[in-house]
Every structure is written in C-alpha cells, then in structure tokens.
Coordinates of C-alpha atoms and ligand atoms in Angstrom, one line a residue:
X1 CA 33.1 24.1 127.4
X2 CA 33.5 25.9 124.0
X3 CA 36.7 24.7 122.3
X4 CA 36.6 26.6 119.3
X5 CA 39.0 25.1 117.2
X6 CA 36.6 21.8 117.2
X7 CA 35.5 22.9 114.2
X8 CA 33.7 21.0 111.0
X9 CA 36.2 19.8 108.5
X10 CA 34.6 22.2 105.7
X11 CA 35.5 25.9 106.3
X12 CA 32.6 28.4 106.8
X13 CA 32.4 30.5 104.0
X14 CA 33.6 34.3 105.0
X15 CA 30.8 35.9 106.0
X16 CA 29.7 38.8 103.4
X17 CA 29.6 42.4 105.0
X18 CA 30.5 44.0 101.6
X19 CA 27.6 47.1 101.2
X20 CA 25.0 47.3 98.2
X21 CA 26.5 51.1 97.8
X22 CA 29.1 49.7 96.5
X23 CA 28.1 48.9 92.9
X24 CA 31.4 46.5 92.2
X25 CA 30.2 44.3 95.3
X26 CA 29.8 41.5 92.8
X27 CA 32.8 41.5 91.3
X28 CA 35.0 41.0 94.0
X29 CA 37.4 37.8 94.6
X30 CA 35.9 35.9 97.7
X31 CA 39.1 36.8 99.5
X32 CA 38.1 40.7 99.7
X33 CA 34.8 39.6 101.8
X34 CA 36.7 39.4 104.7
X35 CA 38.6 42.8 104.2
X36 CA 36.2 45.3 106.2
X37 CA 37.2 48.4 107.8
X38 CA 36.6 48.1 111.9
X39 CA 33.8 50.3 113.2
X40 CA 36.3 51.7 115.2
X41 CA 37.9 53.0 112.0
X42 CA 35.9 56.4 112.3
X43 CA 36.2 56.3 115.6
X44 CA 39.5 57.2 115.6
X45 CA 39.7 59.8 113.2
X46 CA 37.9 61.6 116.0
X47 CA 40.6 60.3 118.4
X48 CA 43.2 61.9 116.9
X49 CA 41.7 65.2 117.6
X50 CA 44.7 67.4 120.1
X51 CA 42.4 67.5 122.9
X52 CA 41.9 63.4 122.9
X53 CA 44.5 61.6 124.7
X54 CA 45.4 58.4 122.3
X55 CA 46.5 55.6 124.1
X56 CA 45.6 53.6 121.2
X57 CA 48.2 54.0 118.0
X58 CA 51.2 52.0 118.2
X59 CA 53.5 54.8 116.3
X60 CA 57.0 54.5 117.3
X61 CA 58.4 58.2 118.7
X62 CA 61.0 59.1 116.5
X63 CA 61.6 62.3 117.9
X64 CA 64.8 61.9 119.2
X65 CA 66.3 60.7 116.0
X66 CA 69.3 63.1 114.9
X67 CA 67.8 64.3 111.8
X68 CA 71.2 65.7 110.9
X69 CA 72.8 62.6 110.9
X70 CA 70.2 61.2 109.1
X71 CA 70.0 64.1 106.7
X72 CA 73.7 64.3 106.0
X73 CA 73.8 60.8 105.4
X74 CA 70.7 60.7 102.8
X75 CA 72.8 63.7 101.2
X76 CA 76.2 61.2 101.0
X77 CA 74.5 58.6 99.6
X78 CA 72.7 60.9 96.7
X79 CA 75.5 62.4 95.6
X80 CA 78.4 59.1 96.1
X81 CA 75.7 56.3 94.6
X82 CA 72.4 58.0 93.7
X83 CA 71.9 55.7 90.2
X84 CA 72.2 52.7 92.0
X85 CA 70.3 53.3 95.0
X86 CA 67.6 54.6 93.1
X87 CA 67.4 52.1 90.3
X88 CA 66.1 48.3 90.1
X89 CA 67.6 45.9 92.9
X90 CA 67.6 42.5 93.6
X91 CA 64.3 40.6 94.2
X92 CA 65.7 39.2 97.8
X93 CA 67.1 42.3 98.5
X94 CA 70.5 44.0 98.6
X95 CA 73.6 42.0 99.7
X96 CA 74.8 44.9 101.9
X97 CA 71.4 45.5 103.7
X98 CA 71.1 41.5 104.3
X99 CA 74.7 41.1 106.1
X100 CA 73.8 44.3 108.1
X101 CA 70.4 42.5 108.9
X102 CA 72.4 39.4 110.4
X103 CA 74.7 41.7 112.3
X104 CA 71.2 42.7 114.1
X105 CA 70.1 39.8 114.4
X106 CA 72.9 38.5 116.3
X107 CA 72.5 40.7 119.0
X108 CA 68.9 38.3 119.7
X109 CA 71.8 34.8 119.5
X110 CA 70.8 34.0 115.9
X111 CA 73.7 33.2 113.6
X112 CA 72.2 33.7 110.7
X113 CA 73.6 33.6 106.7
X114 CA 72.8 36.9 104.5
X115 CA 71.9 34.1 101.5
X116 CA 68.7 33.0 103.9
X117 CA 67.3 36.9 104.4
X118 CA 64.7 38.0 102.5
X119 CA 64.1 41.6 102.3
X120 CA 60.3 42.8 102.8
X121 CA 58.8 45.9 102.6
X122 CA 58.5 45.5 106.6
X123 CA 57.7 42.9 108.7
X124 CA 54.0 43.5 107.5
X125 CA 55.2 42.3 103.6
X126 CA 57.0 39.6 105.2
X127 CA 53.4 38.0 107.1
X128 CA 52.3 38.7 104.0
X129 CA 54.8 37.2 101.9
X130 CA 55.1 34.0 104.7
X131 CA 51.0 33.4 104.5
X132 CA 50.8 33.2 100.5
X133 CA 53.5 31.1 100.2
X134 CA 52.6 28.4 103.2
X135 CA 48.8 28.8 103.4
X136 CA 45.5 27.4 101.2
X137 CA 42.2 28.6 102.0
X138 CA 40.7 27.0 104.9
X139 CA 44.1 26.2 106.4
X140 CA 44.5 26.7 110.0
X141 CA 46.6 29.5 111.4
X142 CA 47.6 29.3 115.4
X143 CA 47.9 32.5 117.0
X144 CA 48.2 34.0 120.5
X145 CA 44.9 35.1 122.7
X146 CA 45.0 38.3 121.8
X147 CA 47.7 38.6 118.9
X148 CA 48.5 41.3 116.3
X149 CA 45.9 42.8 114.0
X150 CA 47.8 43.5 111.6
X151 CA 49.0 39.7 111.4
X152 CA 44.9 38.4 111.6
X153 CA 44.0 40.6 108.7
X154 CA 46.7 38.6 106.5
X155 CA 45.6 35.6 107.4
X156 CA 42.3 36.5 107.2
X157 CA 42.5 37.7 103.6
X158 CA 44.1 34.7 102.3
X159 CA 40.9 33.0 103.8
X160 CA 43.0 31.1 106.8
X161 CA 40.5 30.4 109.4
X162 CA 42.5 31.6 113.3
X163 CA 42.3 29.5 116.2
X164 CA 43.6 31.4 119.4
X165 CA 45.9 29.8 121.6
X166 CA 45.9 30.8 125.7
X167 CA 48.3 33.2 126.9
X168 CA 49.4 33.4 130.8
X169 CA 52.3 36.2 131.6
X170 CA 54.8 34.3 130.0
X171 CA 53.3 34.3 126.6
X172 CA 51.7 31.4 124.3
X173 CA 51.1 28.4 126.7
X174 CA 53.4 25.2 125.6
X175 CA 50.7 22.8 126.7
X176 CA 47.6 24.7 125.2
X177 CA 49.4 24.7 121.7
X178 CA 49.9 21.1 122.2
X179 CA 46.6 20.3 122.9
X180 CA 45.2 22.7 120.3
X181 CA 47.7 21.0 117.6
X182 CA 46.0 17.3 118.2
X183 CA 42.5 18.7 118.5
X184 CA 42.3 20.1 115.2
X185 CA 44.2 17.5 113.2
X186 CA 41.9 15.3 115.0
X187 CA 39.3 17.3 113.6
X188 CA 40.7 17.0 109.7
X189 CA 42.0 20.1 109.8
X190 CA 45.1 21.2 108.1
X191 CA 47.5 23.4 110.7
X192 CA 50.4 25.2 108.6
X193 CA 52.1 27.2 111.6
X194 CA 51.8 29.1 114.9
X195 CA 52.2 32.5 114.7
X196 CA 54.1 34.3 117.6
X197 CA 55.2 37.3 119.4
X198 CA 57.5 36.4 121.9
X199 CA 59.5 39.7 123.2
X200 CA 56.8 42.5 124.8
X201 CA 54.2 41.3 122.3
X202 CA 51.4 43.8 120.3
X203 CA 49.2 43.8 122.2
X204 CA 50.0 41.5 126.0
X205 CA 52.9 43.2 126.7
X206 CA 54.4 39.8 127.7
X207 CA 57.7 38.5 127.4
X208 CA 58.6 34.5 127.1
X209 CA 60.9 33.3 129.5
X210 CA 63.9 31.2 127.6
X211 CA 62.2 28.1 129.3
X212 CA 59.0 28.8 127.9
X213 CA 60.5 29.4 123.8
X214 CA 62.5 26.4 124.6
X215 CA 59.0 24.0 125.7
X216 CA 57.3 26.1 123.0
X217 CA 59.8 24.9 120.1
X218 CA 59.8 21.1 121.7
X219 CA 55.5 21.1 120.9
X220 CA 56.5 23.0 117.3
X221 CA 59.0 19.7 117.1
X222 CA 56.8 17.1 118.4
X223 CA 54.2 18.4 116.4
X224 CA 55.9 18.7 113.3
X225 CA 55.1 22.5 113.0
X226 CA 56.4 25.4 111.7
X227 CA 57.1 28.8 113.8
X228 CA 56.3 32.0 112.6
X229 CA 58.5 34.0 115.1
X230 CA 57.3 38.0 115.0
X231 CA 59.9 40.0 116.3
X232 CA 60.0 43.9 116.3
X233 CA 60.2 45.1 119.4
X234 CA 63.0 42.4 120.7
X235 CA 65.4 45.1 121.4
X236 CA 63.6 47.8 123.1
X237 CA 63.7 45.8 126.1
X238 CA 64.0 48.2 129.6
X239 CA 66.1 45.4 132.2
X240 CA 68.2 43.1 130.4
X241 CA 70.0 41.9 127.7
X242 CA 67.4 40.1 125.1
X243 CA 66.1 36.9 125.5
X244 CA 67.5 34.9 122.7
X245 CA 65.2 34.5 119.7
X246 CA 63.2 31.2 119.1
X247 CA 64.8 31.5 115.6
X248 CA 68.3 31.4 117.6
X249 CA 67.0 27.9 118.8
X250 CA 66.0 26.7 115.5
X251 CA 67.5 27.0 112.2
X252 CA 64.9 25.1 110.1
X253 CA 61.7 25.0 112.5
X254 CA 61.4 29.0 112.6
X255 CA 60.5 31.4 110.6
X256 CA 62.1 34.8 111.7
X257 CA 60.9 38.8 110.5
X258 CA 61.8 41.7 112.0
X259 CA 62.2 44.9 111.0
X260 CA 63.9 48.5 111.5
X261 CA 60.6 50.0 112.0
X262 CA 60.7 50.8 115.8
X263 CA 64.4 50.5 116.1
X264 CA 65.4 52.8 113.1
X265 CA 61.9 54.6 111.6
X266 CA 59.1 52.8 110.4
X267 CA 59.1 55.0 107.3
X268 CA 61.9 53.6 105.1
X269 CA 59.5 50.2 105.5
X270 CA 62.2 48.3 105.3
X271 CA 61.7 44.4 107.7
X272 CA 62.9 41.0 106.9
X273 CA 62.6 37.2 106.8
X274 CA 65.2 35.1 107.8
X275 CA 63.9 31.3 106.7
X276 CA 65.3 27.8 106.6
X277 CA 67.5 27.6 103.8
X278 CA 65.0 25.1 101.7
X279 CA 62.2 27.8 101.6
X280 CA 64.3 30.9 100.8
X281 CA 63.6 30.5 97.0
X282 CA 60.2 30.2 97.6
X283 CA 60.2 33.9 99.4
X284 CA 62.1 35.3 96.9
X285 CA 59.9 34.6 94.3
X286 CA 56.7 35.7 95.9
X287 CA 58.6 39.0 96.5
X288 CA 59.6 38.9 93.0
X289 CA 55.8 39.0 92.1
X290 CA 54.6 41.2 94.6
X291 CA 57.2 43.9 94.0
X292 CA 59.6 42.7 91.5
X293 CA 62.5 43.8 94.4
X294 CA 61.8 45.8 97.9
X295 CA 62.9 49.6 97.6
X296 CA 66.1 49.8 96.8
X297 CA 66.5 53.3 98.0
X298 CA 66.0 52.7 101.8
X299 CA 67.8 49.7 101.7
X300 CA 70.9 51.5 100.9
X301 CA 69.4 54.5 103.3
X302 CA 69.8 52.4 106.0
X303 CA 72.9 50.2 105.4
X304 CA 74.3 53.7 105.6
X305 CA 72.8 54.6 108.4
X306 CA 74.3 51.9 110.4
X307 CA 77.7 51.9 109.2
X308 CA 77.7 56.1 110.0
X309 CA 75.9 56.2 113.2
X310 CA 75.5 54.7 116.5
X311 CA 72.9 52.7 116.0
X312 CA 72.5 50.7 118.8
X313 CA 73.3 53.6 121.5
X314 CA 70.1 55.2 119.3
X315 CA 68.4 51.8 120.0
X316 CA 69.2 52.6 123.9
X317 CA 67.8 56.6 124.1
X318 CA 64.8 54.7 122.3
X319 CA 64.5 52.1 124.8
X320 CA 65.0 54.6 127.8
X321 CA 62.3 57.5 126.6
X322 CA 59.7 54.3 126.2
X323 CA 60.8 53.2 129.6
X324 CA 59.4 56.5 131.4
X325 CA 56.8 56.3 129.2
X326 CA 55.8 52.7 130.8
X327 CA 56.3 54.2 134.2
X328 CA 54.4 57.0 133.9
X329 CA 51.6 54.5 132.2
X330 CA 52.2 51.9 135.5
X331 CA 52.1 54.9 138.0
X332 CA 49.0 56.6 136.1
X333 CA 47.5 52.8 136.3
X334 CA 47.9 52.5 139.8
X335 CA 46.8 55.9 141.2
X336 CA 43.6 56.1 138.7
X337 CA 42.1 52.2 137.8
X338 CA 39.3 51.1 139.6
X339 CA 38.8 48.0 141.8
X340 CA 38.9 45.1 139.5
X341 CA 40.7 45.8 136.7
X342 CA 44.1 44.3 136.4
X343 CA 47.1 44.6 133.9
X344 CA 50.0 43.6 132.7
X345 CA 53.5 44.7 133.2
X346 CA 56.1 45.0 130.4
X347 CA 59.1 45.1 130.0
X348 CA 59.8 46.7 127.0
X349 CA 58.0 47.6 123.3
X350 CA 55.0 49.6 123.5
X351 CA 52.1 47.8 125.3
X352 CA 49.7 47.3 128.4
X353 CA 47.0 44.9 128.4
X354 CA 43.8 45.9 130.7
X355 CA 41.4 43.2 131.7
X356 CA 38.1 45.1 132.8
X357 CA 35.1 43.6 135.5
X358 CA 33.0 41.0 134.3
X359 CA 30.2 42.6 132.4
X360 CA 31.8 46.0 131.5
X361 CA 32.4 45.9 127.6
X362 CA 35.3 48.1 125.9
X363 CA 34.0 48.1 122.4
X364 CA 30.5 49.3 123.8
X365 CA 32.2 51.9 126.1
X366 CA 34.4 53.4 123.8
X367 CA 32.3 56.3 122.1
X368 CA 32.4 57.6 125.8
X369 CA 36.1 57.0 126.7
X370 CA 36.2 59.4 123.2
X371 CA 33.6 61.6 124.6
X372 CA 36.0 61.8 127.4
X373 CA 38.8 62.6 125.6
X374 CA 40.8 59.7 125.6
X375 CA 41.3 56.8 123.3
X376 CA 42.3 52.8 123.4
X377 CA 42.2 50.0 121.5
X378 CA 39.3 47.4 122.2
X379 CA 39.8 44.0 122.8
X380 CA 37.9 42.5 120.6
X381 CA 40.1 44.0 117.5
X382 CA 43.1 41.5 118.7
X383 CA 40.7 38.3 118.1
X384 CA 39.5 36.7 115.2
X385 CA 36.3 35.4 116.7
X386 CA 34.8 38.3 118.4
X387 CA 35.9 37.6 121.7
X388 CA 37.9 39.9 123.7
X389 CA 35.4 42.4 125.1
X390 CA 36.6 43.2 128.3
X391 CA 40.1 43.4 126.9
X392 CA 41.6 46.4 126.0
X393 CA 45.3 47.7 124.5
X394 CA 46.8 50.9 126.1
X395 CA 49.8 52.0 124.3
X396 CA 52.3 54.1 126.0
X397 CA 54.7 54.5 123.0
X398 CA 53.6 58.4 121.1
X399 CA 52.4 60.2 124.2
X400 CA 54.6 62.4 126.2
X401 CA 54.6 61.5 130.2
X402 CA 52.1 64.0 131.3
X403 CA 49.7 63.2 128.8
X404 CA 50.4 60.0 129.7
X405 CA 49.1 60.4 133.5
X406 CA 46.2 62.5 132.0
X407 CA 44.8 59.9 130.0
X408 CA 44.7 57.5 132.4
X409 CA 43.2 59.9 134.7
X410 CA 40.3 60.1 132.2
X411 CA 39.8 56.7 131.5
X412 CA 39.6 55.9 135.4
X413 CA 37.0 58.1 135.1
X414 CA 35.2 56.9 132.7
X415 CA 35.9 53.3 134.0
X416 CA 34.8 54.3 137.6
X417 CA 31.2 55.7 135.6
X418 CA 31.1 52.5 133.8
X419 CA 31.4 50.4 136.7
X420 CA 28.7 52.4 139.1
X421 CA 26.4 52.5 136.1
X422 CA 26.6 48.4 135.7
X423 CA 26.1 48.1 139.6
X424 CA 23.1 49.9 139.3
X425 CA 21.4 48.9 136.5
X426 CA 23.4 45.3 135.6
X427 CA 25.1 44.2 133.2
X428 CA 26.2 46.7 130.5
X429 CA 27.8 44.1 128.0
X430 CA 25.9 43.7 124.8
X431 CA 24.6 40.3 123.7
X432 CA 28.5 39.1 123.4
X433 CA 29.4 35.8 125.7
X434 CA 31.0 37.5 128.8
X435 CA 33.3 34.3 129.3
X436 CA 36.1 33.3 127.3
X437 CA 36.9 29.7 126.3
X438 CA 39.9 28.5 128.1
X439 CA 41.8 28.7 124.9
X440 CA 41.2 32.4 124.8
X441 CA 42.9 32.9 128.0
X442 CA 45.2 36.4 128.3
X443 CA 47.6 37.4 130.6
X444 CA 46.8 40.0 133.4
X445 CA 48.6 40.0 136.7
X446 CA 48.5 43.9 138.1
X447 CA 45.0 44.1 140.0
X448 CA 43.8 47.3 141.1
Ligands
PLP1 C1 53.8 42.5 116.1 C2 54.0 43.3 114.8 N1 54.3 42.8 113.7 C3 54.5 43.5 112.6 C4 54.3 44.8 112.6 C5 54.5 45.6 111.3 O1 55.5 46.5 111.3 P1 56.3 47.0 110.1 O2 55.6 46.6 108.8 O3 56.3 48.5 110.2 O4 57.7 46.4 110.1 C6 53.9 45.5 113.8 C7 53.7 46.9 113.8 O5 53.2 47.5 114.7 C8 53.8 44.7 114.9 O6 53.4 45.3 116.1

C-alpha cells in the first residue's frame, strides 16, 4: 500500500503551473508557484447565478443579526471614542477585545489569560501568522483527510509539504497520527504540528468525542508535537453544550484560533490566537510585520457589541436557523441520494460530507451538476495530493430550507444520471487512482 508520507528526505520542488501569459512569471519568489487559482474558480462564478442552487460556499447567514443594535452601537462608539477606535492600536491587539476573547473562550473550558491572545485579522491571519512563525520550507504539516482549504493553501505557500492523516466519525484517528508521526521522522523528515478541526469540522462535519481530543493530545505528548487546534464553529453546536476545547486540555501543547466570524459576522475579520505563553512574542511580532496592529476599528466594534447585546442568545437563533437548515439538508439527503452514496451527520457548523460509488468522480461531474443548476464543493479541493474524488462538501449554511430540498433534488438527479451512465458504459473516473491510501480515510456513516 501507498503510504504517502514515506517520502524522500529532499522535498519536491513545487511543481510550476505559472502561465507564459503572464510576462512577470520569472520574477516570482518560488513560494508563489504553488499559489494557483482552482479550475473550479470559474466554475463558480457561474454557480452563483440565482437559478443555481449553491450548496457549495461556506458564508455564514447573517440575516438575522439586529442591524439596529448593531447600527446604534457603531453610531455610540463614533461619536463616544471615534479617535481612538479609528487610529493606530496595539500590535497584539486591544486589551479590551482580548479579555472579551477569554470570556468566549471560556464557554469551550479554556481558562485562558488576555496577555497570551493574539489578535488576527481572522482565524485565516492567525494560520497564517502560526505557519510563518513555526514552519521552514519543506517541513511537514499533519492535517485531517479531508481538512480546510483555506488552511492547505497556507501551508502550501510557505512551501510546507501536507501529509493527511485518516478520519473515522469521530475526527483525526489517535492511532493513525501516531503512526504517521514515527513514519516520517523515520523518514528524516521534520514534522512541526498537526493541524485540526475538532468541533463540526470544514469540510467532515465531524465532531471529536472528549475521549478522542483526550487520546489525540496523549500522541501530540508522546510525540512531542505541537497542536494547531482550529476552532470556529465550536459554538454553533445543535444538542449539547460544547465539547471542551483541546486547548482547554493543554496550556502549552495547543495552539488555539478562533474567531467571531460565524458567531458575530465574518466581516469585521476579526479571530484570534491563544498560544503558550513562551511563543506569544513571537506572534506578536509577525503581526507586527504583517500589519503593524489588526484593525483597531472592529476590535472596539465588537467589544461593544458584546457588552451591549446578547451575544450568546444571538449565538443560539444562529445555531437553531443552521439546525433546520441541517434537517432540511438530512431529509433532502434521504428522500433524493441514490443507492451507494453515504454521508455524514453533524451536529453543528455548516457541513455534510458525501462519499459517492466507486468510479463516479465529483470534480469530473461537476460542469453538469452546474448545468443542472446546482453547485458543491469537490473533493479533491480538501486534499493536498489530489485525492478525494469521490468526495464531495455540501454546505447547508446560506441557503434557505426549500432551496435546500431543491438542490438536493437536483443533484440526486444528476447523481442517479451519473450512476446509470457508469453502469452502462464503466467507469467514468478520469485517470485518478479510485482508491485512497488508508491514511486518506474520511468519515461517512449515512448510506443511502
Ligand atoms: C476551519 C476554518 N478555519 C478558518 C476559517 C477562516 O475564517 P475567518 O478568517 O473568517 O475567521 C474558516 C472559514 O470558513 C474555516 O472554516
């Protein structure tokens, strides 16, 4: 079997897919070669046409925020401390903002100290800010089969080579990182961390038990390796109270950033870092570089927002509009999928995960799900290796109910098509490996 994080102990170089068009193609830094818009890029411009049903953006639905309350409160803060909040700030961030932070955070059983948060321009900065200051070229990054895009094009353009780690329905698999840890320090390899997504993770859906983060932090120990624990969705969970954070587990294994993006608005970009003590200067001065201090507007937007409003009763109307969302998505699932293609459940944030027959390809079929009028996510974009093909994200999150059921209608449809089409005529997978390598393993349970 292919283990694919046996690798050589010299990195291959980024492959080039820069275009002769481009006449500056010679003057970039090596670290832009790997920086390539998807070819489902233009794809989607067409998929956000009204008559297509996306399934595929992850845009948090705002729409119930009280504008008002937000409005009068942006008004306030204008008029009571306009010339601060709109000049120069701190490099780590405002004190006010950063013991507001650790009142969040608490509600997740971390009992954090405002000197260790680093403010970010959102959780995005703060993988940014995390990878420049941890990782060299040619280091290894762990990461979840699938795991965030957003997060592989980071490491990816600080020229971190990925190596996925399996996935069952309960997240990362303890063991699997273990074994993946010795395998490529075995191999000369230089590991810096394990990236993760515990809570109703981009794109699984999954949710780690508390057993599972605590068997997950005894490898990170045993191994000597740092966390990178990713956590924006934590509290838009649908059934219970959340599952303590890893961070809550950990004070100096774990890296923690979250973020007000899906619990507040994504557009104030406002996330955080809360790291071990020892590394907090380190942070601050890579943000101090990269933006001399996050905007000081927002920060002071939303301190005030969450002294002045209910913030975590908003949390809670969030949470319950994305839970009928999930249940339309689950029912439209049900009623509409075709024989052999399973998914998961979750329970809470924003995502399904489909895993399709063997042979039918998502990437290859998604010009005619568009055609069709409905959109998705392939696989393929949640791996750093090409894998993933018969994988695809559904998002639930932006679309109302009913176009919710009508979407999934449509892609049953075109599903149903695929599948006929494949018995007929074979497979309909392009020249990509139709298995995965055990390490690639994702979670699916729901089987139609
Ligand atoms: C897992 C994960 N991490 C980080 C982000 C970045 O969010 P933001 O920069 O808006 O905080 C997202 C956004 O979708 C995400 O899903």
């Amino acid at each position: 079997m292919r283990h694919p994080w046996r690798v050589e102990s010299t990195p291959e170089p980024v492959r080039r897919r820069d275009t002769r068009l481009d006449s500056y193609v010679d003057r970039y830094a090596a670290r832009t070669h790997g920086m390539t818009a998807s070819a489902i890029r233009a794809l989607f411009a067409v998929a956000n046409r009204p008559e297509v049903v996306s399934l595929a953006g992850g845009m948090p639905n705002i729409a119930d925020l009280p504008l008002d309350v937000v409005g009068a409160t942006l008004q306030d803060l204008v008029l009571s401390r306009g010339l601060q909040a709109m000049q120069y700030g701190a490099g780590q961030g405002e004190q006010e903002i950063r013991e507001a932070i650790c009142e969040v955070m608490r509600l997740e059983g971390i009992s954090p100290h405002p000197d260790d948060v680093t403010v970010t321009v959102g959780s995005q900065q703060a993988l940014d800010l995390v990878t420049r200051i941890f990782c060299d070229p040619g280091d290894v990054v762990l990461c979840e089969a699938p795991s965030y895009v957003g997060a592989l094009g980071v490491f990816r353009s600080y020229q971190c080579e990925v190596a996925h780690v399996a996935m069952d329905e309960h997240g990362l698999v303890p063991e699997a990182l273990r074994e993946a840890v010795v395998a490529l320090r075995a191999a000369g390899r230089s590991v810096k961390f394990v990236y993760t997504i515990p809570s109703f993770h981009n794109p699984a859906g999954v949710t780690q038990t508390r057993e599972r983060r605590e068997a997950l932090l005894a490898v990170a120990e045993e191994a000597d390796l740092l966390v990178i624990e990713d956590n924006p969705y934590g509290l838009l969970g649908f059934d219970t109270d959340p599952i303590p954070a890893i961070r809550s587990l950990s004070d100096d294994r774990v890296v923690y950033l979250g973020t007000f993006s899906k619990t507040f608005a994504p557009g104030f970009r406002i996330g955080w870092v809360l790291a071990p003590h020892a590394v907090r200067e380190k942070l601050v001065l890579a943000q101090e570089s990269a933006t001399l201090c996050p905007p000081t507007f927002s920060q002071f937007a939303i301190t005030a927002y969450l002294r002045q409003h209910d913030w975590q009763g908003q949390i809670k109307v969030f949470a319950e509009m994305y839970r009928e969302r999930r249940d339309a998505m689950l029912a439209g699932l049900a009623a509409d999928m075709p024989a052999g293609v399973s998914w998961t459940v979750p329970a809470g944030g924003f995502y399904v995960w489909l895993t399709l027959p063997p042979g039918l390809d998502s990437q290859a079929m998604l010009p005619r799900a568009v055609t069709a009028r409905v959109a998705y996510v392939p696989g393929t974009a949640f791996y750093a290796d090409g894998f993933g093909s018969r994988h695809l994200r559904l998002s639930y999150c932006f679309p109302t109910p009913e176009r919710i059921l009508e979407g999934t209608r449509r892609l049953g449809e075109v599903l149903a098509y695929e599948a006929e089409l494949m018995s007929t005529f074979g497979t309909l997978a392009s020249a990509r490996p139709a298995e995965l390598p055990s390490s690639h393993n994702a979670p699916g349970t729901n089987q139609a």
